[in-house]
Coordinates of C-alpha atoms and ligand atoms in Angstrom, one line a residue:
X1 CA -25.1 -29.4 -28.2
X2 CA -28.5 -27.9 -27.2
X3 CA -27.3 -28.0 -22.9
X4 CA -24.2 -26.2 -24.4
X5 CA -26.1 -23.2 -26.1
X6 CA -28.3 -23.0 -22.7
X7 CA -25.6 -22.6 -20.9
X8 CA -24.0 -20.0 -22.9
X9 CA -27.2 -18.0 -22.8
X10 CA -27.6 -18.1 -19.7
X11 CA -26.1 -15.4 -18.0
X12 CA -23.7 -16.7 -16.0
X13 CA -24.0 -15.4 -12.0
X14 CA -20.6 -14.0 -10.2
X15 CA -20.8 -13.9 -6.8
X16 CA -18.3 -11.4 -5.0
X17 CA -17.9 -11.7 -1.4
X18 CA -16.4 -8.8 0.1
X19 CA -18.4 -5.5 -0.2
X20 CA -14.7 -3.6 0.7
X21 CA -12.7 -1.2 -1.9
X22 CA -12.2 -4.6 -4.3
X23 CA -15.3 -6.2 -3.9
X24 CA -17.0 -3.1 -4.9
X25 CA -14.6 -2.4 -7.8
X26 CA -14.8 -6.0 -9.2
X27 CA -18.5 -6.1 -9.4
X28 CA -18.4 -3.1 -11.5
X29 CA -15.7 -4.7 -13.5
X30 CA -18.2 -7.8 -13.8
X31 CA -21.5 -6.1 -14.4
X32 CA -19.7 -4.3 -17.3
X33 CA -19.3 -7.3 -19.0
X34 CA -23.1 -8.4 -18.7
X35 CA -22.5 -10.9 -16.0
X36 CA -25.7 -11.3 -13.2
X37 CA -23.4 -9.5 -10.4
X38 CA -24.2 -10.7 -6.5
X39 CA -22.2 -9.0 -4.1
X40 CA -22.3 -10.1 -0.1
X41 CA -21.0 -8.1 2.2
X42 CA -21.3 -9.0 6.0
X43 CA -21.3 -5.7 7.7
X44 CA -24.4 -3.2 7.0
X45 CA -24.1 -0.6 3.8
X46 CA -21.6 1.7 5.1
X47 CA -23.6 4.5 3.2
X48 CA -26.0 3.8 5.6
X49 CA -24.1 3.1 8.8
X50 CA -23.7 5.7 11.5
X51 CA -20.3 4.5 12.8
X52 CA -17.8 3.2 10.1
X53 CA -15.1 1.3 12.0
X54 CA -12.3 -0.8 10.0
X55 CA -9.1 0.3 9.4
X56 CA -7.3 3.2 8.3
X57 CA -9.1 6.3 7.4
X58 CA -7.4 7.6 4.8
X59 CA -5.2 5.9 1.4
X60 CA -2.7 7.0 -0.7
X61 CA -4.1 5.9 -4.5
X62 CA -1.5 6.1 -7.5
X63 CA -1.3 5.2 -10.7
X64 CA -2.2 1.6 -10.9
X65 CA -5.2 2.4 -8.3
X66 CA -6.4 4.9 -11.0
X67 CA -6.1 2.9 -13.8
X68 CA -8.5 0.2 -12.5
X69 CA -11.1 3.1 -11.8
X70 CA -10.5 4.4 -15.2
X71 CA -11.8 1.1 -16.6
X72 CA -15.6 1.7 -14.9
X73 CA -15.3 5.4 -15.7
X74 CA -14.7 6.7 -11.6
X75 CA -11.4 8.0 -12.1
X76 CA -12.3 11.5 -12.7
X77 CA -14.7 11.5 -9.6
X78 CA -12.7 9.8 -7.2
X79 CA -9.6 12.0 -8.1
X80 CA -11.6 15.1 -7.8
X81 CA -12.6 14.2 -3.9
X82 CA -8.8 13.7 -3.3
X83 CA -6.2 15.6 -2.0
X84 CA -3.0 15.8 -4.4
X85 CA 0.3 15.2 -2.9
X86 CA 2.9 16.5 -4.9
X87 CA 6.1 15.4 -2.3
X88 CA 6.8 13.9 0.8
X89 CA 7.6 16.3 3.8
X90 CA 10.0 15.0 6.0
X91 CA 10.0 16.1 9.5
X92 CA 13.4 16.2 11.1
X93 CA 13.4 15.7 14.8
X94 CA 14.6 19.6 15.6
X95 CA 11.3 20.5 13.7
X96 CA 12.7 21.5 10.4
X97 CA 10.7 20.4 7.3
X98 CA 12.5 19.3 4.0
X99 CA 10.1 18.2 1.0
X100 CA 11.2 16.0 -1.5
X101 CA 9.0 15.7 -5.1
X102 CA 7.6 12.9 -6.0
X103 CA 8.3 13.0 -9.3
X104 CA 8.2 15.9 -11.8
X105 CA 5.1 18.1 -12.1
X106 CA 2.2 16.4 -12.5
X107 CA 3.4 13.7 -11.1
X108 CA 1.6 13.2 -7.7
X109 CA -0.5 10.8 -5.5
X110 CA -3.8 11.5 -3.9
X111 CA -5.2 11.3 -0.1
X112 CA -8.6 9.6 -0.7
X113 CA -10.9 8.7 2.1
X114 CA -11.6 5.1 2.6
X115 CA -15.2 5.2 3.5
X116 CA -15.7 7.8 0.8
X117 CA -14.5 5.8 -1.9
X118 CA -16.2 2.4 -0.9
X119 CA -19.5 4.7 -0.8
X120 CA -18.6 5.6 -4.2
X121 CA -17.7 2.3 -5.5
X122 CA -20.8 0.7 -4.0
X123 CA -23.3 3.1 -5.5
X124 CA -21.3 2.3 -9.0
X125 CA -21.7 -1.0 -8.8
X126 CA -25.0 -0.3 -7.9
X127 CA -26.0 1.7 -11.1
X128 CA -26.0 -1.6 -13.4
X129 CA -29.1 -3.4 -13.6
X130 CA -27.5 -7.0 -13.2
X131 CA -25.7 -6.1 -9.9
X132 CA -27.4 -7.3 -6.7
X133 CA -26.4 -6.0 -3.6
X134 CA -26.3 -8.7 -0.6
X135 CA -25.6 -6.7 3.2
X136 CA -25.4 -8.4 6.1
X137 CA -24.7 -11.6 4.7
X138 CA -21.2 -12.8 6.0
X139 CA -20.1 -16.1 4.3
X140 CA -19.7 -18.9 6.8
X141 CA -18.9 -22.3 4.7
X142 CA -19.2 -22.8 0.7
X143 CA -18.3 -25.6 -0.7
X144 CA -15.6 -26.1 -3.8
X145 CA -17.3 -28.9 -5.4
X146 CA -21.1 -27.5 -5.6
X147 CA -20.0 -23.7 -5.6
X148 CA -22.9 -23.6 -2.9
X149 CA -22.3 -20.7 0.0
X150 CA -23.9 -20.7 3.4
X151 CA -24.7 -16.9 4.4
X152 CA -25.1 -15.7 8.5
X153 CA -27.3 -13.2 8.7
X154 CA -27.3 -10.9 12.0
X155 CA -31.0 -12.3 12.9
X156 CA -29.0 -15.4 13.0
X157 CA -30.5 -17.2 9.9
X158 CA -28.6 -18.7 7.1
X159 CA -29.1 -17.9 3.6
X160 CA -27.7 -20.7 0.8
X161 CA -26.9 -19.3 -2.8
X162 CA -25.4 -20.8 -5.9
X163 CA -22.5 -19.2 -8.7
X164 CA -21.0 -19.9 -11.4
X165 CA -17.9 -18.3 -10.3
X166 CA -17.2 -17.1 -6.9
X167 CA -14.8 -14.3 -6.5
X168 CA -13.5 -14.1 -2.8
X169 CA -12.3 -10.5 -2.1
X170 CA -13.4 -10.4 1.7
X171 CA -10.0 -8.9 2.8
X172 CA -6.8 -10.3 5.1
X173 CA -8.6 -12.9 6.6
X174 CA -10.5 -14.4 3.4
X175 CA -13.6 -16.7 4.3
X176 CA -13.3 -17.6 1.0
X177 CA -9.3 -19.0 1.2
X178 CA -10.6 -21.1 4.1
X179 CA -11.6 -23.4 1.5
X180 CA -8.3 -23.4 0.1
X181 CA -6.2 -24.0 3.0
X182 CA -7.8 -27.7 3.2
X183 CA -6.4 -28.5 -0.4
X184 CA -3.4 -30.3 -1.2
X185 CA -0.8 -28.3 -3.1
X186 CA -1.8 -24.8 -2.1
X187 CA 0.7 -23.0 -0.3
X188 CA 0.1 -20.2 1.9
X189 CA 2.2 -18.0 4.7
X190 CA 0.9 -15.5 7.2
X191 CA 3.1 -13.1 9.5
X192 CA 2.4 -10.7 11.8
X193 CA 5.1 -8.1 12.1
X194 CA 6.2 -6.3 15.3
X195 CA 4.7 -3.0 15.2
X196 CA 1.2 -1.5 15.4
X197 CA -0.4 0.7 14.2
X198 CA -2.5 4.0 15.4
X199 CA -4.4 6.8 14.4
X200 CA -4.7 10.2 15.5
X201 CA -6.5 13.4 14.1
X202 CA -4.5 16.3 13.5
X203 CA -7.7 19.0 13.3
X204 CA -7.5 22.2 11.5
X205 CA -6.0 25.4 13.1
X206 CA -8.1 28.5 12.7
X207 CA -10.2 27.0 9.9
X208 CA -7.3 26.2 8.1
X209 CA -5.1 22.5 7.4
X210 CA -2.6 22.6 10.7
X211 CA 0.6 21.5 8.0
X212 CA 1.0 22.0 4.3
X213 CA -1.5 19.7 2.8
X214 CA -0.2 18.8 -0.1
X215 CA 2.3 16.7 0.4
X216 CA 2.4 13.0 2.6
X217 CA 3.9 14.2 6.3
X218 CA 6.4 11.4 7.3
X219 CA 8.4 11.1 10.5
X220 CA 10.8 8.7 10.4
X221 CA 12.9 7.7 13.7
X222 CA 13.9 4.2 13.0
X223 CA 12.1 1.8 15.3
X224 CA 9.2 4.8 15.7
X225 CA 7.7 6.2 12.4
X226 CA 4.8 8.4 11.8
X227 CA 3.1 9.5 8.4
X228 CA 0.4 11.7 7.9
X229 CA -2.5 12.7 5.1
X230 CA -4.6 15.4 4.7
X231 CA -8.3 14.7 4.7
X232 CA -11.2 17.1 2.6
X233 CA -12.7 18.3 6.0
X234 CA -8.8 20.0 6.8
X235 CA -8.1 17.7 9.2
X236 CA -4.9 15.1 8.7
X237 CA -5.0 11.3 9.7
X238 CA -1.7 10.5 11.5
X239 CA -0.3 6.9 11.4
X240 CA 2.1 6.2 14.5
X241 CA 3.7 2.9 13.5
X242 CA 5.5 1.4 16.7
X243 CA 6.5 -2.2 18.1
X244 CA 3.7 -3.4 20.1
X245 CA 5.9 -4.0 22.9
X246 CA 6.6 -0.2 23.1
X247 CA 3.0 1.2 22.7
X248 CA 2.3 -1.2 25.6
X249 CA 5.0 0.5 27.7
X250 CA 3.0 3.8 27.6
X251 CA 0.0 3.6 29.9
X252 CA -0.8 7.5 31.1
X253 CA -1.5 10.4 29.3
X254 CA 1.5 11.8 31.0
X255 CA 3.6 9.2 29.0
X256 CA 2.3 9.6 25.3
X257 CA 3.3 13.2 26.1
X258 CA 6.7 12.4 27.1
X259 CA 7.3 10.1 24.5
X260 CA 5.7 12.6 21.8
X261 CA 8.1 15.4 23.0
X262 CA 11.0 12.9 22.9
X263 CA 10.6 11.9 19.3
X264 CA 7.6 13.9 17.7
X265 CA 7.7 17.4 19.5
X266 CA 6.5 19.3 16.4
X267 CA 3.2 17.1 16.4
X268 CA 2.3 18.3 20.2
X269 CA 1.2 22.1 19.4
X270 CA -0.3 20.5 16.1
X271 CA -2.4 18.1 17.5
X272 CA -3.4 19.3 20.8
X273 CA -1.8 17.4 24.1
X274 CA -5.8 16.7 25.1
X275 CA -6.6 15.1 21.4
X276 CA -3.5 13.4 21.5
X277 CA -4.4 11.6 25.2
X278 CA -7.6 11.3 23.9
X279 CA -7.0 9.2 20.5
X280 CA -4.4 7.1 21.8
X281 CA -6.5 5.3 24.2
X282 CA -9.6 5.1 22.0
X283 CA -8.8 2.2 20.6
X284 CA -5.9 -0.6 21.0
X285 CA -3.0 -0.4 18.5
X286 CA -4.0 -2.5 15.2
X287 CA -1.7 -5.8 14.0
X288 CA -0.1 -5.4 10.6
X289 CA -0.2 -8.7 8.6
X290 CA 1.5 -10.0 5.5
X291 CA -0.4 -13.0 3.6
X292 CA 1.0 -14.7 0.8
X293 CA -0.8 -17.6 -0.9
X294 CA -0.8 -19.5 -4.4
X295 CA -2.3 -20.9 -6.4
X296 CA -5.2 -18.0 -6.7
X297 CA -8.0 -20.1 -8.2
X298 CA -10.1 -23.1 -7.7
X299 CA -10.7 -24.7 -10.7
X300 CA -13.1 -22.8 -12.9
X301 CA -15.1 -22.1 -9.6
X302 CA -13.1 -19.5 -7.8
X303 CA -10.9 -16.6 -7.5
X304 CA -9.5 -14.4 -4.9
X305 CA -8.6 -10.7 -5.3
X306 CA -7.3 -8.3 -3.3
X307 CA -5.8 -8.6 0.4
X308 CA -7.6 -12.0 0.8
X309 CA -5.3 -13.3 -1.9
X310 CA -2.5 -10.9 -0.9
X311 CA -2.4 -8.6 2.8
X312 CA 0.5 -6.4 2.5
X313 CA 2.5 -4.7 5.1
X314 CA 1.4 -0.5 4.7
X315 CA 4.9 0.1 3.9
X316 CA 5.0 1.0 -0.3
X317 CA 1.3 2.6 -0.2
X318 CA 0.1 -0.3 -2.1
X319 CA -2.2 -2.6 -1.2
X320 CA -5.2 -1.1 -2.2
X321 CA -3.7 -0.1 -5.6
X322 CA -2.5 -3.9 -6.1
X323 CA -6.0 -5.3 -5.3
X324 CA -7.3 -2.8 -7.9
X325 CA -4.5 -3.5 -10.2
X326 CA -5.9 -7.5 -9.7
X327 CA -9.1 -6.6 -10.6
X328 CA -7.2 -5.4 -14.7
X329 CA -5.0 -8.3 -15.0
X330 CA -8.1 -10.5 -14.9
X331 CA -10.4 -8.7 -17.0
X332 CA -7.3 -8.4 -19.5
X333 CA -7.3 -12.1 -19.1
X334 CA -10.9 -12.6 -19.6
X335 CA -10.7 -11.1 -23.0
X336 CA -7.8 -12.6 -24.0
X337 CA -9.9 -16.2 -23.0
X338 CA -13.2 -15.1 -23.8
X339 CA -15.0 -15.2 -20.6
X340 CA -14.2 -19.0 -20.6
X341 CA -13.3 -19.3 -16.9
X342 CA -11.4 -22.9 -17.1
X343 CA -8.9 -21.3 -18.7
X344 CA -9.1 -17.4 -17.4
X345 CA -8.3 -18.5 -13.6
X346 CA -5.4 -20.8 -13.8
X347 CA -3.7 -17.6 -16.4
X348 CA -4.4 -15.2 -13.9
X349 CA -2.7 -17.3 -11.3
X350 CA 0.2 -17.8 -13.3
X351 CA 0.4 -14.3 -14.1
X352 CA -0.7 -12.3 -10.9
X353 CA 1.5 -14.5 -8.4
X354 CA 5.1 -13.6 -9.6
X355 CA 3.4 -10.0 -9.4
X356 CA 1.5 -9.8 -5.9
X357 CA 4.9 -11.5 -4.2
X358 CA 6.9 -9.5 -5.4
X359 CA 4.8 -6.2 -4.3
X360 CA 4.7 -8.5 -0.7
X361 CA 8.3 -8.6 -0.4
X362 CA 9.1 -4.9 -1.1
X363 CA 6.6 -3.5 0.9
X364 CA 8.1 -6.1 4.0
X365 CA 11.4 -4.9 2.7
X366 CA 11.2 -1.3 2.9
X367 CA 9.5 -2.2 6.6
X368 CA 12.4 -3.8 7.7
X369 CA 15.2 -1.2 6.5
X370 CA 13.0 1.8 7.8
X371 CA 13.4 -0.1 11.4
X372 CA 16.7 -0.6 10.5
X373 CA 18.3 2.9 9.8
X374 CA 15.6 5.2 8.4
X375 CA 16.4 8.7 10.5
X376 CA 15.1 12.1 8.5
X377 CA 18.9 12.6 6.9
X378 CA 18.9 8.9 6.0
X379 CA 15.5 8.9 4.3
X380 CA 16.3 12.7 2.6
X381 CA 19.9 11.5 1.4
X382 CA 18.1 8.7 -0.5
X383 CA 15.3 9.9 -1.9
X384 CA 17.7 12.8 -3.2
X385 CA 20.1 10.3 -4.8
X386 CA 17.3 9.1 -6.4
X387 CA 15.8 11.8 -7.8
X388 CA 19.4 13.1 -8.9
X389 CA 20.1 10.2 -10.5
X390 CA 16.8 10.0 -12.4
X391 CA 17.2 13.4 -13.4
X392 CA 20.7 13.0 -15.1
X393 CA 19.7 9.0 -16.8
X394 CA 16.1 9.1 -16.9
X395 CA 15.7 6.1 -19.2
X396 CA 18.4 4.3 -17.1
X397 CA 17.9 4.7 -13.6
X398 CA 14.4 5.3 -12.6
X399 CA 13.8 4.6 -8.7
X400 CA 12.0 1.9 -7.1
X401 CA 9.1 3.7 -5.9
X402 CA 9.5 5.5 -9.3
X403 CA 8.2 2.0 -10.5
X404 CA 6.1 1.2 -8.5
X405 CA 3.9 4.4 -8.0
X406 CA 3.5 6.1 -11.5
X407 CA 3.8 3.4 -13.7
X408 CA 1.9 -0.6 -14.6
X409 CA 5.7 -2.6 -15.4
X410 CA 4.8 -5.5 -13.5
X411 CA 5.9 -5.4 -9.8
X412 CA 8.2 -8.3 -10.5
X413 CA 9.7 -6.5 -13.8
X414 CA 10.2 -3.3 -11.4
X415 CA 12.4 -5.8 -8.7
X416 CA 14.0 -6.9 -11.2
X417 CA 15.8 -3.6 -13.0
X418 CA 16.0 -2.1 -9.4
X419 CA 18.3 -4.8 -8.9
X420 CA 20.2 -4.8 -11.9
X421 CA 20.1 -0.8 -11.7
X422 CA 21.6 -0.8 -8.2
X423 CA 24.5 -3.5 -9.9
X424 CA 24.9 -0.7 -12.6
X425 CA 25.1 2.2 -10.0
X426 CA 27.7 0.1 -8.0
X427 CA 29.9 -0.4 -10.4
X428 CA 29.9 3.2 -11.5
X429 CA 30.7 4.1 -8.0
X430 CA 33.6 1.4 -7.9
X431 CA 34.7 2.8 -11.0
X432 CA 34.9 6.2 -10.1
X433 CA 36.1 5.4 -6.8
X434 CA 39.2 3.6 -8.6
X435 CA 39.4 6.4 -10.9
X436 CA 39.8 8.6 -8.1
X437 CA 42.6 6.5 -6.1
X438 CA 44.1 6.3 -10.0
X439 CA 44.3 10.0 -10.2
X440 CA 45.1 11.2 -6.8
X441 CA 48.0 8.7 -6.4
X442 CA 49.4 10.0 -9.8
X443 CA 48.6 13.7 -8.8
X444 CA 50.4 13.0 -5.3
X445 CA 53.2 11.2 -6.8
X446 CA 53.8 14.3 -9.1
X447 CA 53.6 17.0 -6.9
X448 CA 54.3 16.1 -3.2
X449 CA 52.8 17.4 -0.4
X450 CA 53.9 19.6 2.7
X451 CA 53.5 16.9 5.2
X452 CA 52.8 19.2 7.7
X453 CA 49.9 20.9 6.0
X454 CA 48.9 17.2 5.0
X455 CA 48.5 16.8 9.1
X456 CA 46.6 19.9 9.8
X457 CA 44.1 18.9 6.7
X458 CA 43.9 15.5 8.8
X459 CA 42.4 16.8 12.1
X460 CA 40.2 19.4 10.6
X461 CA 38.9 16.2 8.5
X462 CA 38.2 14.5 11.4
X463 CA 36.5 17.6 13.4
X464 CA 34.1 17.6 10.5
X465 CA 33.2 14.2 11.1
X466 CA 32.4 14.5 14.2
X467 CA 30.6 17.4 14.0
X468 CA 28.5 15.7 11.1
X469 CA 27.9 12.5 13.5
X470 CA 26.3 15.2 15.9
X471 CA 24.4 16.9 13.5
Ligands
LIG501 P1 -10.9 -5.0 2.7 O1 -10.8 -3.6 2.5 O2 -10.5 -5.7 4.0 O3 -12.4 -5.5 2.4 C1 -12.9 -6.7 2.7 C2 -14.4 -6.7 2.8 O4 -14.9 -8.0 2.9 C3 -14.9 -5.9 4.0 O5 -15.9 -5.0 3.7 C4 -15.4 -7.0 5.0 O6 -16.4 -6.5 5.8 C5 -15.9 -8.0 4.0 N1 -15.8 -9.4 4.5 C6 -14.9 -10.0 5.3 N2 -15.2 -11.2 5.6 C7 -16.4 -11.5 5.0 C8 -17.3 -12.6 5.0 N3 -17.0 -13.7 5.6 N4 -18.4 -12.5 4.2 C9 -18.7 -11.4 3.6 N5 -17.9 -10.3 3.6 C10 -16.8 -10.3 4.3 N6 -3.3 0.6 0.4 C11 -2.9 1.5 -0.5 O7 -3.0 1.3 -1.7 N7 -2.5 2.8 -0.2 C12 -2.3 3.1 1.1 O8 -1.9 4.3 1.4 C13 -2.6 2.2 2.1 N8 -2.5 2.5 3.4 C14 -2.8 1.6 4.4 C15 -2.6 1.9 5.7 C16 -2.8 1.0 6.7 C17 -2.6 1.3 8.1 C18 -3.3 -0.3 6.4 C19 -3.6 -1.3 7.4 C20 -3.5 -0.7 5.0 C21 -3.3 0.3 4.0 N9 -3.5 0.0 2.7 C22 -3.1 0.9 1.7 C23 -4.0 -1.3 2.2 C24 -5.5 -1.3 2.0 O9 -6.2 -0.9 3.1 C25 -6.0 -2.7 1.6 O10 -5.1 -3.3 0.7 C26 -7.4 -2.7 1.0 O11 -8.3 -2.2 1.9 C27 -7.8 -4.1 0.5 O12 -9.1 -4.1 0.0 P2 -9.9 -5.4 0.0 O13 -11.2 -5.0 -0.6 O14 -9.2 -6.5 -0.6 O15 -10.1 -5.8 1.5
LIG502 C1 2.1 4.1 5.0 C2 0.9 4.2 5.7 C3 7.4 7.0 2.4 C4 -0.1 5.4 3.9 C5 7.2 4.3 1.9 C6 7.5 6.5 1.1 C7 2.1 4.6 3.7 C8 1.1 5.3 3.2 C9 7.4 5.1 0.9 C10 -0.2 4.9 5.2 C11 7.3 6.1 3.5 C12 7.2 4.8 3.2 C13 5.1 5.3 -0.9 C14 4.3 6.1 -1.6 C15 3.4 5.5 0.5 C16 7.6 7.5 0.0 C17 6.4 4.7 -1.4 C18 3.2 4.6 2.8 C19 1.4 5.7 1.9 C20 8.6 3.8 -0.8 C21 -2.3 5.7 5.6 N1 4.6 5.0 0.3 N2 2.7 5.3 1.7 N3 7.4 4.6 -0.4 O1 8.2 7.2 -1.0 O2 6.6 4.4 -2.5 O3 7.1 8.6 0.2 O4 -1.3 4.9 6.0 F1 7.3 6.5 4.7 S1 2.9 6.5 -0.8 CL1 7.0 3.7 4.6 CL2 4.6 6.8 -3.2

């Protein structure tokens, strides 16, 4: 009776490893609800750092990504430092640029900077009294039984600390989920895709953005694809996704121009051939991974969040707004199970999994039919069935990325109608397809044709297609 009173006043400690974009958020989330907060992060304070390497510069935050900021009141700041972007502009490989909305008005993503928002985060977290902030501490060891952690420091000591609960969001390759691997029952699967990734600075052209800057820039050219966002400072972050074995074929700055003016000629008067030389032998293209794990939780001891409990291929836009999606479902949870952690972690498991797959498989999915077929007049003829659809049965058909980007139905809710939408959609076509066989065939049989004119109408039919296959 009295141990259990002490414990419960007690504040319980949380420790968060990871100091990244859900590290950060998380200890907010758990400082909010009066718990003694210690964050570790291994690298320095990146409001303090000089350099800030890590990965891509520059994020595409939607809705779910907002809502999990709204929670610790940053929403309004953070969308104020980004850059709306209203549609995606398609660049066709003859230069011509076709945008396609979004969604309607007001419905729009944002271009945040990374390092910007992990500033922002950090210094929120920072604000509550009960929050601790732990740099250069990297987790080496902890162990599941004690909840003790052993901490590296760079002077090469070792720190040891204690939690109640740790919470491992230290990214793709988790020190935390180490600990898990050597349990029974916990499944896990890591793969590497083909491509790499790159980035290259577009920079402004007489003081001004060098493209439009409100929309996301995409390329796409099957195998190759490239995707740009604009930055505050005017300058856009371009992604060049490409199979490793291909970036490895281009070794001289005479090549990267050849192959730009093959399949991204437009970009060459944009970027600057120097810049462009420049940035793509700066640093070695990047691996993509996709990490899929479950269960999520230790016991009542720990939790991971974020890319350490599921890394995402870049391909949806989504792995930062899932990890900050993670970070609601739990503290949902922890109301509904007041705080009581033995029963919080195994619910979030069992809810978040179905979720965080599913979001894993789409965001594969859409990487392996881009590769597959994904031209500029395959990716515009889509996207405007889409939207035309939508337009004419918005409470019936409402697109994938519809789903996915503006609203919270669960990610495995949103597979779900997609694939009984696209079972609707089919047989609507079949029926109007056999509607029109039907009708022609009773049209036909009614008033015959000139067969000779039937001929003519023939070849010109097949002219057209081949001039649209040369398009
Ligand atoms: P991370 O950002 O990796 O942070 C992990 C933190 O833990 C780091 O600070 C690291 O230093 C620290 N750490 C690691 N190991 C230890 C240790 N042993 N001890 C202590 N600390 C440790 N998502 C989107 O939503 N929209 C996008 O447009 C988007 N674009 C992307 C484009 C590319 C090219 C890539 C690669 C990813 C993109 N993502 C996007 C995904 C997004 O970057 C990640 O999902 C997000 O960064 C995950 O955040 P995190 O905090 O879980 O992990
Ligand atoms: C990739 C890298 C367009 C930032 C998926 C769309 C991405 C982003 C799309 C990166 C694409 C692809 C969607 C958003 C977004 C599209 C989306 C991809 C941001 C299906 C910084 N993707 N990304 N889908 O619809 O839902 O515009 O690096 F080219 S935002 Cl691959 Cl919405």
């Amino acid at each position: 009776m009295e141990r259990s009173t002490s414990r419960q006043s007690r504040k319980k400690v949380v420790a968060v490893v990871g100091g990244g974009l859900v590290g950060a958020l998380n200890a907010c989330f758990f400082a909010k609800r009066g718990f003694d907060v210690e964050l570790f992060e291994s690298r320095e304070d990146i409001r303090r750092a000089k350099i800030v390497k890590g990965r891509s510069i520059n994020l595409a935050l939607s809705h779910r990504g907002r809502q999990a900021l709204k929670h610790i009141g940053l929403e309004e700041k953070i969308v104020a430092q980004g850059i709306p972007m209203h549609a995606r502009m398609i660049h066709s490989l003859n230069g011509k640029q076709s945008p396609i909305p979004y969604g309607r008005k007001g419905q729009y993503i944002l271009s945040v900077d990374r390092a910007n928002l992990n500033k922002e985060l950090l210094t929120a977290a920072e604000t509550y009294p009960n929050t601790k902030m732990n740099f250069d501490h990297k987790l080496q060891d902890w162990n599941a039984e004690t909840g003790l952690m052993t901490f590296a420091r760079l002077d090469g000591s070792k720190e040891q600390v204690k939690a109640d609960l740790i919470v491992g969001c230290d990214g793709a390759f988790s020190a935390v989920r180490k600990q898990f691997l050597r349990r029974s029952r916990f499944d896990y699967s890591q793969t590497y895709i083909p491509h790499g990734y790159m980035e290259l600075t577009m920079l402004p052209i007489n003081g001004e953005f060098a493209m439009k800057p409100n929309y996301l820039h995409i390329w796409p050219r099957n195998t190759f694809m490239m995707i740009a966002l604009p930055n505050l400072d005017k300058t856009f972050t371009c992604t060049l996704f490409m199979p490793f074995e291909d970036f490895e074929k281009i070794t001289t700055g005479d090549e990267v121009i050849e192959f730009f003016q093959k399949y991204f000629p437009d970009t060459i008067p944009l970027i600057g051939a120097d810049t462009l030389q420049r940035d793509y032998f700066r640093l070695p293209a990047q691996a993509m991974v996709s990490v899929k794990c479950n269960p999520y939780h230790i016991g009542d001891a720990c939790v991971l969040m974020g890319d350490a409990a599921h890394a995402v291929v870049p391909f949806y836009g989504q792995g930062m707004n899932a990890g900050f999606e993670d970070c609601i479902v739990f503290d949902e949870i922890m109301d509904q199970f007041n705080e009581d952690f033995s029963a919080v972690l195994p619910e979030y498991t069992r809810v978040r999994v179905p979720d965080d797959h599913a979001i894993a498989d789409l965001a594969m999915y859409n990487y392996i039919e881009m590769r597959a077929h994904v031209n500029s007049k395959w990716f515009l003829f889509r996207k405007y069935v889409d939207n035309i659809l939508y337009f004419f049965m918005p409470k019936t058909i409402i697109p994938l990325y519809t789903m996915v980007t503006f609203t919270r139905t669960r990610y495995h809710e949103a597979v779900k109608r997609w694939h009984w939408q696209n079972k609707v959609i089919n047989r609507g076509l079949l029926l109007s397809a056999v509607g029109a066989v039907l009708g022609s065939s009773y049209l036909l049989i009614k008033n015959p044709p000139d067969i000779n004119k039937l001929i003519v109408s023939a070849e010109k039919m097949w002219d057209r297609l081949v001039a649209l296959r040369t398009l």
